[in-house]
Each structure stands twice: as structure tokens, then as C-alpha cells.
Coordinates of N, CA and C and ligand atoms in Angstrom, one line a residue:
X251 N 2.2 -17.5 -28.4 CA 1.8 -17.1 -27.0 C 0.9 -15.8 -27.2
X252 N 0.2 -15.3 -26.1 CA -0.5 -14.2 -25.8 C 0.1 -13.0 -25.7
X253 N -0.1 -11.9 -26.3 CA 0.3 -10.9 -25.7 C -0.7 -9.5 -25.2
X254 N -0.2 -9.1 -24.2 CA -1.3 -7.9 -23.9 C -0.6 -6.5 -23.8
X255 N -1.3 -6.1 -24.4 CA -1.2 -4.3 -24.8 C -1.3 -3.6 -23.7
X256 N -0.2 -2.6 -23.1 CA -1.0 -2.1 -21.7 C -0.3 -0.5 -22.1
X257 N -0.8 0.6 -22.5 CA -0.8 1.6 -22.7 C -0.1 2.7 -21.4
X258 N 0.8 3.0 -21.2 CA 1.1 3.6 -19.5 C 1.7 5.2 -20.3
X259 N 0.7 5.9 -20.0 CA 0.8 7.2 -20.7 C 1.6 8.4 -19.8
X260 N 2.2 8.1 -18.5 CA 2.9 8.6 -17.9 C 3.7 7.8 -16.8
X261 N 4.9 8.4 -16.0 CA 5.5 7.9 -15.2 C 4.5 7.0 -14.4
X262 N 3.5 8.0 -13.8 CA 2.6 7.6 -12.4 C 1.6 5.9 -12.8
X263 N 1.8 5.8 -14.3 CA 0.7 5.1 -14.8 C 2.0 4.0 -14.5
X264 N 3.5 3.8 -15.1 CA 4.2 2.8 -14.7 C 4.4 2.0 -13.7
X265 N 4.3 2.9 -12.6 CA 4.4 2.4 -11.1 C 2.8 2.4 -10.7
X266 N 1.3 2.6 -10.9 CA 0.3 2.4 -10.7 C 0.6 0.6 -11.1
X267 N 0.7 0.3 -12.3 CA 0.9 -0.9 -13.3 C 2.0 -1.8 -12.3
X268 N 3.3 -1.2 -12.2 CA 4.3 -2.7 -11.0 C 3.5 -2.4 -10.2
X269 N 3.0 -1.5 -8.9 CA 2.3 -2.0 -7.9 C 1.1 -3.2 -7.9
X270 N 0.4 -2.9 -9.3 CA -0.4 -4.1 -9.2 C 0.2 -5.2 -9.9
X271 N 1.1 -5.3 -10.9 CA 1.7 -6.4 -10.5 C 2.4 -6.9 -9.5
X272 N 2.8 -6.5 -8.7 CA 3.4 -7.0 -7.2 C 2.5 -7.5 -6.4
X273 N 1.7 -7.3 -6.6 CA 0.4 -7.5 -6.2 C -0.2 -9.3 -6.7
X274 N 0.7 -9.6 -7.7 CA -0.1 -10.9 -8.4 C 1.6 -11.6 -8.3
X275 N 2.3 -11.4 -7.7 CA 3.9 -12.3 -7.5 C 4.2 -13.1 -6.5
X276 N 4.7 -14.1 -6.5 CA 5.1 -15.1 -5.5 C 6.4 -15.5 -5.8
X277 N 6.7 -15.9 -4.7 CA 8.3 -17.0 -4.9 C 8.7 -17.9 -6.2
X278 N 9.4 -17.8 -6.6 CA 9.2 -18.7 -7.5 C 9.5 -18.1 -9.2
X279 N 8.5 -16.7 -8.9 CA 8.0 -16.2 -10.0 C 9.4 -15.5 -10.8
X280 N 9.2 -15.6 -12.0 CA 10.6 -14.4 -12.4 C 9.6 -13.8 -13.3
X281 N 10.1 -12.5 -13.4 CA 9.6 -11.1 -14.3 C 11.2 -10.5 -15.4
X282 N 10.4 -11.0 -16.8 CA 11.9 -10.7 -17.7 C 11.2 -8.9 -18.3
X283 N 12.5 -8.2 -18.4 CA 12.2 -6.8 -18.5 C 12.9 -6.4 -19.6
X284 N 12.2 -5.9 -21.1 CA 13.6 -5.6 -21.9 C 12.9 -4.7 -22.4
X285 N 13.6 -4.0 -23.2 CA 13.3 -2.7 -24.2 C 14.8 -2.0 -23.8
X286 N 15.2 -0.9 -25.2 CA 16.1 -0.1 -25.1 C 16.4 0.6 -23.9
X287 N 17.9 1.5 -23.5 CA 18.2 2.4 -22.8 C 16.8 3.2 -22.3
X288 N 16.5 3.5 -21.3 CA 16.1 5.1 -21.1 C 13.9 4.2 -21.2
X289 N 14.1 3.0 -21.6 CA 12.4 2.3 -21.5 C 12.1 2.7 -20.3
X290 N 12.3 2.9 -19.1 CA 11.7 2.3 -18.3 C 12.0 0.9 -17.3
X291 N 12.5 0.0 -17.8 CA 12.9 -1.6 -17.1 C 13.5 -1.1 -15.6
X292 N 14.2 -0.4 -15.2 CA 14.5 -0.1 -14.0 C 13.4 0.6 -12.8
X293 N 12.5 1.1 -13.6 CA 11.5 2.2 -13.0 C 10.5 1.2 -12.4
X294 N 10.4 0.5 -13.8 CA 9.2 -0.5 -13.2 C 9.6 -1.6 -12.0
X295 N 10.7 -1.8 -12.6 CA 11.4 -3.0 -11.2 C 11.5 -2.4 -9.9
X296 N 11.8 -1.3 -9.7 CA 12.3 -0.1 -8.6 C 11.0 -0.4 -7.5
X297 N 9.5 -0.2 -8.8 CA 8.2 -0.1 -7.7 C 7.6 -1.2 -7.2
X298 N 8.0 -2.1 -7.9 CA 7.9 -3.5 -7.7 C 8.6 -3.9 -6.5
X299 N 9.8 -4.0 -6.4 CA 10.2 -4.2 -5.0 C 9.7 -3.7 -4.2
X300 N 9.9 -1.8 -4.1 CA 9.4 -1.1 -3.0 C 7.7 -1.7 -2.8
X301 N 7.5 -1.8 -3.5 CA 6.1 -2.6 -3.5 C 5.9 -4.0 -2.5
X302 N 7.0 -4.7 -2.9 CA 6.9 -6.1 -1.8 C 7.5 -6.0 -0.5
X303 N 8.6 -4.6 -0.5 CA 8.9 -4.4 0.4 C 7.9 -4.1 1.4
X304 N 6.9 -3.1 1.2 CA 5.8 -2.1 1.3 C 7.0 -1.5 1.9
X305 N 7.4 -0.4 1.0 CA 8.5 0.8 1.6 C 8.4 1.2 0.2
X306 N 8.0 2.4 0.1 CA 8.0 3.0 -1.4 C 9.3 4.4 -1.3
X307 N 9.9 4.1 -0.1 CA 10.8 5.0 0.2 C 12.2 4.1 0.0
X308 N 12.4 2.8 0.0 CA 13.3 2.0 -0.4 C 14.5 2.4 -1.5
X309 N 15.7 2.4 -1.1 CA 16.6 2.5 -2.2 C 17.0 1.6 -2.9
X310 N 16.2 1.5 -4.3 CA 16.5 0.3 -5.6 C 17.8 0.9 -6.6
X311 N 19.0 0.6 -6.4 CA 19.8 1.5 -7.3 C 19.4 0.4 -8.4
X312 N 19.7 1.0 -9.9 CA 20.0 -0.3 -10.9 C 21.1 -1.0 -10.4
X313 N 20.6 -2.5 -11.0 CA 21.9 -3.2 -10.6 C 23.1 -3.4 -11.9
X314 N 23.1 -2.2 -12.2 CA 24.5 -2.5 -13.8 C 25.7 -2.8 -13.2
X315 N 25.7 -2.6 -12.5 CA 27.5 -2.6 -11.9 C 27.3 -4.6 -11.5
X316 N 26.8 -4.2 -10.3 CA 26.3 -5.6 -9.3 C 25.8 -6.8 -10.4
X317 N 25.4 -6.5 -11.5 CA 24.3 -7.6 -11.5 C 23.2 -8.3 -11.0
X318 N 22.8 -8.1 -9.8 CA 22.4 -8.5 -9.1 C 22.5 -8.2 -7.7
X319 N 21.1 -7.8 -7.5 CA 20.9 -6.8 -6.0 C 19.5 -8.0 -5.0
X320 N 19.8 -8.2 -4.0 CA 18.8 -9.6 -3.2 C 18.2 -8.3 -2.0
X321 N 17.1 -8.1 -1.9 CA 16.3 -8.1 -0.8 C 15.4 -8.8 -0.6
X322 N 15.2 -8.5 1.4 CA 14.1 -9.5 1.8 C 13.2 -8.8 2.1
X323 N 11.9 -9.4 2.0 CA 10.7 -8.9 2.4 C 10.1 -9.5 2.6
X324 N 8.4 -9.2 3.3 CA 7.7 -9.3 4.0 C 7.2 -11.0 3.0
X325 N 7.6 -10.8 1.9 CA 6.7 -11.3 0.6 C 7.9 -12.3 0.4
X326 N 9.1 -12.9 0.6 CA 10.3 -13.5 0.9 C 11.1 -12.8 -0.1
X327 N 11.9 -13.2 -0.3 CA 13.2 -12.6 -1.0 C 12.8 -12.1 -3.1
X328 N 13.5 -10.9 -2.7 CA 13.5 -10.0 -4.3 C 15.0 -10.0 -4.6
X329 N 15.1 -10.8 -6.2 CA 16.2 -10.4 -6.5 C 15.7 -9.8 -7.9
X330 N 16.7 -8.7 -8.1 CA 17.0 -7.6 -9.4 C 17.8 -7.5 -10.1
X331 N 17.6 -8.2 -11.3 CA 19.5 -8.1 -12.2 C 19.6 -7.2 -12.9
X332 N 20.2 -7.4 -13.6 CA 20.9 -6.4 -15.1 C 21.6 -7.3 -15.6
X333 N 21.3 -7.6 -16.6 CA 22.6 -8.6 -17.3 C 23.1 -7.9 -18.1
X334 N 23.0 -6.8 -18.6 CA 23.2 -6.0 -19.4 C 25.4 -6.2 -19.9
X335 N 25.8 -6.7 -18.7 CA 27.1 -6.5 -19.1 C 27.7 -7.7 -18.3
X336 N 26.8 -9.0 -18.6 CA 27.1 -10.3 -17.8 C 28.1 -11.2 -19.0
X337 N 29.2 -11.8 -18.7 CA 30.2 -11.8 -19.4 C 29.7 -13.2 -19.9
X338 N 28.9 -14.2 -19.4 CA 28.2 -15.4 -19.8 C 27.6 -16.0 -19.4
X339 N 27.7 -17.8 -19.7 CA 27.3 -18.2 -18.8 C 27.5 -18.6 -17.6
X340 N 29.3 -19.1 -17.8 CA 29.8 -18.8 -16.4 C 29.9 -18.0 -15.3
X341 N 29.9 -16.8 -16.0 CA 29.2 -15.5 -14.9 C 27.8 -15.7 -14.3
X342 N 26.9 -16.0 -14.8 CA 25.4 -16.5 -14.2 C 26.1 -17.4 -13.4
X343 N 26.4 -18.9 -13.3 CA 27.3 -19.6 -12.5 C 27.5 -19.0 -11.4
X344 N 28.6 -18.2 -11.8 CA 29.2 -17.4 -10.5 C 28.1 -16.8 -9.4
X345 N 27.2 -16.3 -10.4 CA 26.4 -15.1 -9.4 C 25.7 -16.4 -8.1
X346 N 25.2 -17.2 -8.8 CA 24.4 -18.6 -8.3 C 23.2 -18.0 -8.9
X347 N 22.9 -17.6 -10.2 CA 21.4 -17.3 -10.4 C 20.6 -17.8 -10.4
X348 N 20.3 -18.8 -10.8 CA 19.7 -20.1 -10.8 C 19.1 -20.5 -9.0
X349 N 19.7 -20.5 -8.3 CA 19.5 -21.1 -7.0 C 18.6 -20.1 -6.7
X350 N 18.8 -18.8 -6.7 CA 18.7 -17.2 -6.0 C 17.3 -17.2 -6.7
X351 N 17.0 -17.2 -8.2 CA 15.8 -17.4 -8.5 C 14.8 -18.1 -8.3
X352 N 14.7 -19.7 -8.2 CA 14.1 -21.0 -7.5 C 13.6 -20.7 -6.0
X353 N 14.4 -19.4 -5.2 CA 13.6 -19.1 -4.0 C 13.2 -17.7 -3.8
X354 N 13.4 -17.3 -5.0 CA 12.8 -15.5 -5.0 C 12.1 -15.3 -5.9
X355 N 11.3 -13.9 -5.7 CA 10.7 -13.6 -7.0 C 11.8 -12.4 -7.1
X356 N 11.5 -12.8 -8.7 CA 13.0 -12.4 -9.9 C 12.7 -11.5 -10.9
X357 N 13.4 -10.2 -10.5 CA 13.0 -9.6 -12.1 C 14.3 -9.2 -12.8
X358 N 14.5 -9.4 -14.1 CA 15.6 -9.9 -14.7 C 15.6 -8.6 -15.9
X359 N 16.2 -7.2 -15.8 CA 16.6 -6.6 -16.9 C 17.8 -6.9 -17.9
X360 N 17.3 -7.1 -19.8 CA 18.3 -7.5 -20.5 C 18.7 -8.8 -20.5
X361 N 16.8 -10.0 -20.4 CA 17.3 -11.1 -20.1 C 18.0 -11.6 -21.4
X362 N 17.8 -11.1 -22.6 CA 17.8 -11.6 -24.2 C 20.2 -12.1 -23.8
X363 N 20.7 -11.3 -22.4 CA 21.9 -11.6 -22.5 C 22.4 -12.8 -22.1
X364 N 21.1 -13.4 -20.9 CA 21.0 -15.0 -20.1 C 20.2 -15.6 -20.5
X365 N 19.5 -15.8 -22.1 CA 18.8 -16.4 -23.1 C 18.5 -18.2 -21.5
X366 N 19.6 -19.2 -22.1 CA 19.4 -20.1 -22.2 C 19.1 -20.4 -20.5
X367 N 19.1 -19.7 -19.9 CA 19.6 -19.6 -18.1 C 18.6 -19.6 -17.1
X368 N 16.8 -18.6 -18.5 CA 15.7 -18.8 -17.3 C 14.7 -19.6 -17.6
X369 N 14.4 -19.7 -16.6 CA 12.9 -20.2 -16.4 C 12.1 -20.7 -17.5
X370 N 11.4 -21.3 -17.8 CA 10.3 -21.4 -19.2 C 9.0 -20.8 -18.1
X371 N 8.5 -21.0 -17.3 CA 7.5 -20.6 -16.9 C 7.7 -19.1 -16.1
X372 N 6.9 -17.9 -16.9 CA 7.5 -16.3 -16.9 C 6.5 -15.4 -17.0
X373 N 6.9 -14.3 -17.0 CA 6.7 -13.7 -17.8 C 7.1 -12.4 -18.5
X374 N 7.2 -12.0 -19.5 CA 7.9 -11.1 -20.2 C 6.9 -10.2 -20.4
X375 N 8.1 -8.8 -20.0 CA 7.8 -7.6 -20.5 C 8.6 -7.1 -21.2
X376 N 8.0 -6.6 -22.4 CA 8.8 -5.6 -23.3 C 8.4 -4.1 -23.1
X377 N 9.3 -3.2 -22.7 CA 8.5 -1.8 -22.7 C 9.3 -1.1 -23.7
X378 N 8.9 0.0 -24.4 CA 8.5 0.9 -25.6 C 8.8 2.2 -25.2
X379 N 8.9 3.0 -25.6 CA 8.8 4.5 -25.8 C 7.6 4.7 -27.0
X380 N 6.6 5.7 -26.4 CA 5.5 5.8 -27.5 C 5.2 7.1 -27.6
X381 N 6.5 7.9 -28.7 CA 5.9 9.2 -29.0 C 5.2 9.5 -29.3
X382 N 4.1 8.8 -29.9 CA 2.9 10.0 -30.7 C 2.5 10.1 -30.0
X383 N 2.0 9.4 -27.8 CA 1.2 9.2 -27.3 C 1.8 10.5 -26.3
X384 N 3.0 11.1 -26.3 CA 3.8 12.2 -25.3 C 5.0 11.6 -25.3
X385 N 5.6 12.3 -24.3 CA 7.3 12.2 -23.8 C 7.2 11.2 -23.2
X386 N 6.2 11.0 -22.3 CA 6.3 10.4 -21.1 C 6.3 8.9 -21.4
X387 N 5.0 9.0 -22.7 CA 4.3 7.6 -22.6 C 5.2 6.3 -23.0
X388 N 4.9 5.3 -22.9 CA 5.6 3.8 -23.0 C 4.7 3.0 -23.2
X389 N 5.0 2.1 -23.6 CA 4.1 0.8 -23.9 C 4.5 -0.4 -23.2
X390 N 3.7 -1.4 -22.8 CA 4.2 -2.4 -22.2 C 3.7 -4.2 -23.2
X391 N 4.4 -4.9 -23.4 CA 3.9 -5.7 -24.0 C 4.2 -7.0 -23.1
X392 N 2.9 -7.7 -22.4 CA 3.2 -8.6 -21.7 C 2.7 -10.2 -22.5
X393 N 4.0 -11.1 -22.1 CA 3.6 -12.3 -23.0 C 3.9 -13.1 -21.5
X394 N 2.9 -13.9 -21.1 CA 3.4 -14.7 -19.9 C 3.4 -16.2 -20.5
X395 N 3.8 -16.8 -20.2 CA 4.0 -18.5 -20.5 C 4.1 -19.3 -19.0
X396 N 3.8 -20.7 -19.4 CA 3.6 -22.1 -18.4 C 2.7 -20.7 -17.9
X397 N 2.7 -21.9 -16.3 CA 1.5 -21.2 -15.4 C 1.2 -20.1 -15.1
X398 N 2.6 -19.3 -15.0 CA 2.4 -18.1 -14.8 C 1.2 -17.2 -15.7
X399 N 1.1 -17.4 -17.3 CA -0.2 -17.2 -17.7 C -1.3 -17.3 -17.4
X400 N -1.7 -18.2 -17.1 CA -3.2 -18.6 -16.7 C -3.5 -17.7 -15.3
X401 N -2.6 -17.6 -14.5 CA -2.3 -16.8 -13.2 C -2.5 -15.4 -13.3
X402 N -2.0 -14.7 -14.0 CA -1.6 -13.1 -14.6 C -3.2 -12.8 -15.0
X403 N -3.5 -14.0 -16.2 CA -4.5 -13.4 -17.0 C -6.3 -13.4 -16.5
X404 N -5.9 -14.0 -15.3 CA -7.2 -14.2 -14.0 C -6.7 -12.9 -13.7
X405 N -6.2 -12.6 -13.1 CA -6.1 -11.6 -12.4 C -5.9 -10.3 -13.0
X406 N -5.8 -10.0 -13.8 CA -5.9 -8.9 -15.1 C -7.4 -8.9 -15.9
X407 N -7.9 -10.4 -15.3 CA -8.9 -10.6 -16.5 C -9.5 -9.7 -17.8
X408 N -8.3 -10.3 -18.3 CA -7.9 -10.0 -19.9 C -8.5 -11.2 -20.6
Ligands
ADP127 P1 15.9 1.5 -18.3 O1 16.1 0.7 -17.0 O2 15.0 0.8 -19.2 O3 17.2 1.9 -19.0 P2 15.1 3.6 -16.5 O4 13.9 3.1 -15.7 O5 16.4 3.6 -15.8 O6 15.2 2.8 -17.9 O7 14.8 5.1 -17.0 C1 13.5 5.4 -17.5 C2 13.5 7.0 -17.4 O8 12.3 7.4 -18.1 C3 13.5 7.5 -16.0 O9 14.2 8.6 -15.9 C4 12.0 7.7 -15.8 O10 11.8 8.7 -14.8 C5 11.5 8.2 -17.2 N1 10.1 7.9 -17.5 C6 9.3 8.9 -18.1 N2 8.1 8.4 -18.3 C7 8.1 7.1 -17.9 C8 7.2 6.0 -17.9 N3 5.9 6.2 -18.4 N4 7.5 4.8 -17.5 C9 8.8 4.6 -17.0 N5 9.8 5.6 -16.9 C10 9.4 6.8 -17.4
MG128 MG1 17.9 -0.3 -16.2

């Protein structure tokens, strides 16, 4: 698959970056989020919603506890996980992930824990911590597959 290099050299640059991806999301769509503790994956998801909300004053807690946090918006339903401490597959089951995703756009922190559970057509971010570049900075590595690709990469025209 493709990947694309996106350099985000401070906080403002993260959330400049989900606003315009929120900007290219629809129903349907899921967004996988991974990298270590302390990456970023919550920050970016946080602006994203408040983004489809259009309420940048929105309270996005992480969802570690919940697993899964559902708002509605103007843009139809956002759901936010964490699988970070999801006991399997039967837990996905339980939550009804699967249904919840099929009618929302989905962004999924620590999907590497619900491997077999999403979507094939995505797209993945990996984010980084990039010291040589500052404290601040991060890297984002986006690989999208099925349609979602072709979609992203018009619109980024990359
Ligand atoms: P994760 O969900 O990956 O564990 P969080 O988003 O919860 O990470 O935490 C990232 C922390 O790093 C936040 O405190 C955020 O303010 C800070 N931060 C500093 N620079 C950036 C950046 N460029 N992008 C995202 N977060 C940043
Ligand atoms: Mg997080």
C-alpha cells in the first residue's frame, strides 16, 4: 500500500491536519489511530469530532475507560474507541462495534487490539514522536486502502 509522510511540527499543526481531515469523512468511514502512550491518537481524534460537530468547544474525554464514546452530529453519528484494554472479541460483540461503525464515522485508538473486527476499506494512521524535529513535533504516517484511498488521495492530492 501507499503511505504518506505528513510532518506536524507542533500541537496547532495536529489539529490544523484532523480539521482537514474531517473535512474529507463520511458515514461509513473508519479512521485507525496507533502509535505509543503520549503520540497524540487522542488529540487528533478530539479535533476531529469537535470538527464534525462544528463545536471546537466540545468535551471529547479519551474513551479508556468506556471504550467507546457515540456522538451525533450535524455530519451523522461519531464514534471514538480505545481498545486499548478491550478484553476480545467478545467484548467488541458486546459493545455492538461492528453495527455502530457500518453507520458512523469511526475513529478507532489501538486498533492493532481488534485486529480481525475492522473494516478492510480505511484508513490508518500511525503517529510518532519526532525529536530531532522539537518536543512538540510528531509524524503522521497515513496508509489508506479499498476506496477510501483513491478518496483521501484526491483530496490531499498527493
Ligand atoms: P495518545 O492518545 O496517543 O496517548 P494524547 O493525545 O492523549 O496521546 O496525548 C498527546 C499529548 O501530547 C497531549 O498532551 C498533547 O497536548 C501533546 N502534544 C504535543 N505536541 C503534539 C502534537 N504535535 N500532536 C499531538 N499532540 C501533541
Ligand atoms: Mg489516547
Amino acid at each position: 500500500a501507499v503511505t504518506w509522510h505528513i510532518r506536524l511540527p507542533d500541537e496547532a499543526a495536529t489539529l490544523d491536519f484532523g480539521r482537514f481531515l474531517a473535512d474529507e469523512l463520511k458515514v461509513g468511514d473508519l479512521v485507525t489511530l496507533s502509535g505509543g502512550l503520549g503520540a497524540g491518537k487522542t488529540t487528533l481524534a478530539r479535533v476531529v469530532v469537535q470538527s464534525l460537530a462544528g463545536d471546537e468547544a466540545l468535551e471529547v474525554p479519551s474513551p479508556t475507560f468506556t471504550l467507546l464514546q457515540t456522538y451525533e452530529t450535524a455530519r451523522g453519528p461519531v464514534a471514538h474507541a480505545d481498545f486499548y484494554r478491550i478484553g476480545g472479541p467478545g467484548e467488541l460483540m458486546e459493545l455492538g462495534f461492528e453495527e455502530i461503525a457500518e453507520r458512523s464515522i469511526t475513529l478507532v485508538e489501538w486498533p492493532e487490539r481488534a485486529a480481525g473486527a475492522l473494516a478492510s476499506s480505511r484508513l490508518d494512521i500511525a503517529l510518532d514522536l519526532d525529536p530531532r524535529s522539537g518536543p512538540d513535533a510528531r509524524v503522521a504516517l497515513l496508509t489508506p486502502t479499498g476506496d477510501f484511498g483513491a478518496r483521501v488521495a484526491r483530496a490531499m492530492s498527493l
